[in-house]
């Protein structure tokens, strides 16, 4: 137990000392009322080379990356998120996520503009129906800031002149006609950029479809634009339970005091919160960084949900880390810290196979009578398998490493 922790159990402020307000040194004359207003944050986004160079000395590679980004995924960074960048460190993990570099222009043979083949399983524009009982609904093509490794960079930010407007009416008609869908995941773009009224309309309309049980929102707004999580927005969300939310954070520094408060408002609204991280080279590819992140998430009442191997999206090769690194991170968490803090490591299968769990191997041997396995410390244990009498299980077949095209 930490003795320096000034928090008290009574107020639920345990661990508060690990959260810091976003430094506002770049906007010394923005009054707090402006800074705290999400509309001001959106209006003052850094979205051009000139705006960026006014506030930070770019490396030559970043400069070329920004120029190149005009033809693909746009540049946009909220003042809140920009203020977390260490301007004296060209390898800053916040900077790497949102400031493009020349590496983005590099084409790799395995890269794709639609790496997980969403278009192939999209029955109507703006809706992806890949799994039996749930769908992904793309509600907008805009985000508060653009992640350089975005798997949907072909659609968002008005990239490549492809003007994507989700066909909401068509998507809703599809959902009404498909009684097997019980779970709708609102994504985009970022659904929380829609107005309170529009969001209320979409959620209400989905709620009116009897077979839809479960609604969830995927959003990075609590991290990019925590000011958007207003009491009014929470009042809208509260009407549509059971509503869950997945946020997206990669590095512990993203969890500022403002973000913690925004997440607290969502949790107090009764929204169970999960986090999705993407494993990114030079951002969070170490056990130490991920452990600090997942611990801070638990303090924010957010359950780490998925850790993604970076998709094969065009121009993201420099951000991808080896699959073995993800396994090492999971092994370094499991058993060493709270089970609630351990996300599931997945690869979203190229070509559209969905999210597949990739796990460290704990099983050493298995036959009809026993299973032999190791624990997190490497100690080996045996468990006698209670196979039904007279119905002994056959030993597992030899693995057949067939690659299905
Ligand atoms: C990720 C995803 C979902 C949701 O998957 P869960 O594992 O249930 O979180 C649904 N549809 C598509 C197309 C997805 O990519």
PDB file of N, CA, C and O in Angstrom, residues 87-115:
ATOM      1  N   UNK A  87       7.416  18.403 -26.652  1.00  0.00           N
ATOM      2  CA  UNK A  87       7.929  19.029 -27.874  1.00  0.00           C
ATOM      3  C   UNK A  87       9.429  18.855 -28.050  1.00  0.00           C
ATOM      4  O   UNK A  87       9.956  19.079 -29.128  1.00  0.00           O
ATOM      5  N   UNK A  88      10.098  18.478 -26.974  1.00  0.00           N
ATOM      6  CA  UNK A  88      11.553  18.302 -27.066  1.00  0.00           C
ATOM      7  C   UNK A  88      11.950  16.866 -27.377  1.00  0.00           C
ATOM      8  O   UNK A  88      13.125  16.526 -27.383  1.00  0.00           O
ATOM      9  N   UNK A  89      10.944  16.029 -27.608  1.00  0.00           N
ATOM     10  CA  UNK A  89      11.233  14.608 -27.823  1.00  0.00           C
ATOM     11  C   UNK A  89      10.558  14.157 -29.117  1.00  0.00           C
ATOM     12  O   UNK A  89       9.335  14.014 -29.176  1.00  0.00           O
ATOM     13  N   UNK A  90      11.372  13.950 -30.161  1.00  0.00           N
ATOM     14  CA  UNK A  90      10.777  13.572 -31.449  1.00  0.00           C
ATOM     15  C   UNK A  90      10.197  12.156 -31.380  1.00  0.00           C
ATOM     16  O   UNK A  90       9.468  11.738 -32.275  1.00  0.00           O
ATOM     17  N   UNK A  91      10.540  11.400 -30.322  1.00  0.00           N
ATOM     18  CA  UNK A  91      10.002  10.040 -30.209  1.00  0.00           C
ATOM     19  C   UNK A  91       8.896   9.943 -29.162  1.00  0.00           C
ATOM     20  O   UNK A  91       8.557   8.856 -28.698  1.00  0.00           O
ATOM     21  N   UNK A  92       8.343  11.092 -28.795  1.00  0.00           N
ATOM     22  CA  UNK A  92       7.269  11.136 -27.788  1.00  0.00           C
ATOM     23  C   UNK A  92       6.115  10.210 -28.200  1.00  0.00           C
ATOM     24  O   UNK A  92       5.636  10.257 -29.335  1.00  0.00           O
ATOM     25  N   UNK A  93       5.652   9.362 -27.293  1.00  0.00           N
ATOM     26  CA  UNK A  93       4.617   8.379 -27.637  1.00  0.00           C
ATOM     27  C   UNK A  93       3.256   8.996 -27.979  1.00  0.00           C
ATOM     28  O   UNK A  93       2.450   8.366 -28.672  1.00  0.00           O
ATOM     29  N   UNK A  94       3.009  10.213 -27.545  1.00  0.00           N
ATOM     30  CA  UNK A  94       1.759  10.894 -27.900  1.00  0.00           C
ATOM     31  C   UNK A  94       1.903  11.439 -29.325  1.00  0.00           C
ATOM     32  O   UNK A  94       1.021  11.270 -30.175  1.00  0.00           O
ATOM     33  N   UNK A  95       3.029  12.052 -29.555  1.00  0.00           N
ATOM     34  CA  UNK A  95       3.364  12.618 -30.868  1.00  0.00           C
ATOM     35  C   UNK A  95       3.286  11.564 -31.974  1.00  0.00           C
ATOM     36  O   UNK A  95       2.725  11.803 -33.051  1.00  0.00           O
ATOM     37  N   UNK A  96       3.835  10.388 -31.730  1.00  0.00           N
ATOM     38  CA  UNK A  96       3.857   9.307 -32.742  1.00  0.00           C
ATOM     39  C   UNK A  96       2.462   8.884 -33.187  1.00  0.00           C
ATOM     40  O   UNK A  96       2.279   8.377 -34.279  1.00  0.00           O
ATOM     41  N   UNK A  97       1.476   9.079 -32.302  1.00  0.00           N
ATOM     42  CA  UNK A  97       0.116   8.630 -32.631  1.00  0.00           C
ATOM     43  C   UNK A  97      -0.617   9.580 -33.562  1.00  0.00           C
ATOM     44  O   UNK A  97      -1.522   9.156 -34.277  1.00  0.00           O
ATOM     45  N   UNK A  98      -0.252  10.871 -33.534  1.00  0.00           N
ATOM     46  CA  UNK A  98      -1.071  11.856 -34.264  1.00  0.00           C
ATOM     47  C   UNK A  98      -0.322  12.735 -35.260  1.00  0.00           C
ATOM     48  O   UNK A  98      -0.940  13.379 -36.101  1.00  0.00           O
ATOM     49  N   UNK A  99       1.015  12.806 -35.159  1.00  0.00           N
ATOM     50  CA  UNK A  99       1.777  13.588 -36.143  1.00  0.00           C
ATOM     51  C   UNK A  99       2.376  12.625 -37.166  1.00  0.00           C
ATOM     52  O   UNK A  99       3.134  11.738 -36.809  1.00  0.00           O
ATOM     53  N   UNK A 100       1.990  12.811 -38.449  1.00  0.00           N
ATOM     54  CA  UNK A 100       2.490  11.877 -39.469  1.00  0.00           C
ATOM     55  C   UNK A 100       3.993  12.031 -39.686  1.00  0.00           C
ATOM     56  O   UNK A 100       4.559  13.095 -39.410  1.00  0.00           O
ATOM     57  N   UNK A 101       4.621  10.988 -40.202  1.00  0.00           N
ATOM     58  CA  UNK A 101       6.022  11.064 -40.621  1.00  0.00           C
ATOM     59  C   UNK A 101       6.099  10.580 -42.068  1.00  0.00           C
ATOM     60  O   UNK A 101       5.126  10.035 -42.610  1.00  0.00           O
ATOM     61  N   UNK A 102       7.279  10.755 -42.669  1.00  0.00           N
ATOM     62  CA  UNK A 102       7.468  10.348 -44.064  1.00  0.00           C
ATOM     63  C   UNK A 102       7.234   8.849 -44.233  1.00  0.00           C
ATOM     64  O   UNK A 102       6.913   8.393 -45.335  1.00  0.00           O
ATOM     65  N   UNK A 103       7.390   8.083 -43.157  1.00  0.00           N
ATOM     66  CA  UNK A 103       7.183   6.634 -43.241  1.00  0.00           C
ATOM     67  C   UNK A 103       5.769   6.280 -43.721  1.00  0.00           C
ATOM     68  O   UNK A 103       5.549   5.204 -44.261  1.00  0.00           O
ATOM     69  N   UNK A 104       4.817   7.187 -43.506  1.00  0.00           N
ATOM     70  CA  UNK A 104       3.438   6.905 -43.930  1.00  0.00           C
ATOM     71  C   UNK A 104       3.324   6.746 -45.438  1.00  0.00           C
ATOM     72  O   UNK A 104       2.388   6.127 -45.934  1.00  0.00           O
ATOM     73  N   UNK A 105       4.287   7.343 -46.173  1.00  0.00           N
ATOM     74  CA  UNK A 105       4.233   7.267 -47.635  1.00  0.00           C
ATOM     75  C   UNK A 105       4.803   5.956 -48.151  1.00  0.00           C
ATOM     76  O   UNK A 105       4.689   5.645 -49.331  1.00  0.00           O
ATOM     77  N   UNK A 106       5.423   5.183 -47.238  1.00  0.00           N
ATOM     78  CA  UNK A 106       6.037   3.923 -47.668  1.00  0.00           C
ATOM     79  C   UNK A 106       4.980   2.857 -47.900  1.00  0.00           C
ATOM     80  O   UNK A 106       4.169   2.575 -47.026  1.00  0.00           O
ATOM     81  N   UNK A 107       5.039   2.280 -49.099  1.00  0.00           N
ATOM     82  CA  UNK A 107       4.084   1.218 -49.400  1.00  0.00           C
ATOM     83  C   UNK A 107       4.728  -0.134 -49.103  1.00  0.00           C
ATOM     84  O   UNK A 107       5.886  -0.359 -49.429  1.00  0.00           O
ATOM     85  N   UNK A 108       3.985  -1.003 -48.461  1.00  0.00           N
ATOM     86  CA  UNK A 108       4.470  -2.352 -48.202  1.00  0.00           C
ATOM     87  C   UNK A 108       3.524  -3.318 -48.906  1.00  0.00           C
ATOM     88  O   UNK A 108       2.325  -3.063 -48.986  1.00  0.00           O
ATOM     89  N   UNK A 109       4.089  -4.415 -49.377  1.00  0.00           N
ATOM     90  CA  UNK A 109       3.286  -5.351 -50.179  1.00  0.00           C
ATOM     91  C   UNK A 109       2.064  -5.874 -49.442  1.00  0.00           C
ATOM     92  O   UNK A 109       1.001  -6.066 -50.029  1.00  0.00           O
ATOM     93  N   UNK A 110       2.203  -6.116 -48.133  1.00  0.00           N
ATOM     94  CA  UNK A 110       1.076  -6.707 -47.400  1.00  0.00           C
ATOM     95  C   UNK A 110       0.076  -5.648 -46.933  1.00  0.00           C
ATOM     96  O   UNK A 110      -0.962  -5.976 -46.373  1.00  0.00           O
ATOM     97  N   UNK A 111       0.375  -4.373 -47.150  1.00  0.00           N
ATOM     98  CA  UNK A 111      -0.525  -3.315 -46.684  1.00  0.00           C
ATOM     99  C   UNK A 111      -1.770  -3.211 -47.560  1.00  0.00           C
ATOM    100  O   UNK A 111      -1.738  -3.517 -48.736  1.00  0.00           O
ATOM    101  N   UNK A 112      -2.848  -2.742 -46.964  1.00  0.00           N
ATOM    102  CA  UNK A 112      -4.101  -2.609 -47.693  1.00  0.00           C
ATOM    103  C   UNK A 112      -4.836  -1.363 -47.227  1.00  0.00           C
ATOM    104  O   UNK A 112      -4.600  -0.852 -46.132  1.00  0.00           O
ATOM    105  N   UNK A 113      -5.747  -0.868 -48.061  1.00  0.00           N
ATOM    106  CA  UNK A 113      -6.546   0.286 -47.641  1.00  0.00           C
ATOM    107  C   UNK A 113      -7.730  -0.173 -46.796  1.00  0.00           C
ATOM    108  O   UNK A 113      -8.299   0.590 -46.029  1.00  0.00           O
ATOM    109  N   UNK A 114      -8.094  -1.448 -46.917  1.00  0.00           N
ATOM    110  CA  UNK A 114      -9.195  -2.015 -46.127  1.00  0.00           C
ATOM    111  C   UNK A 114      -8.694  -3.353 -45.566  1.00  0.00           C
ATOM    112  O   UNK A 114      -9.084  -4.414 -46.031  1.00  0.00           O
ATOM    113  N   UNK A 115      -7.777  -3.282 -44.577  1.00  0.00           N
ATOM    114  CA  UNK A 115      -7.016  -4.482 -44.197  1.00  0.00           C
ATOM    115  C   UNK A 115      -7.870  -5.627 -43.654  1.00  0.00           C
ATOM    116  O   UNK A 115      -7.466  -6.781 -43.758  1.00  0.00           O
TER     117      UNK A 115
END
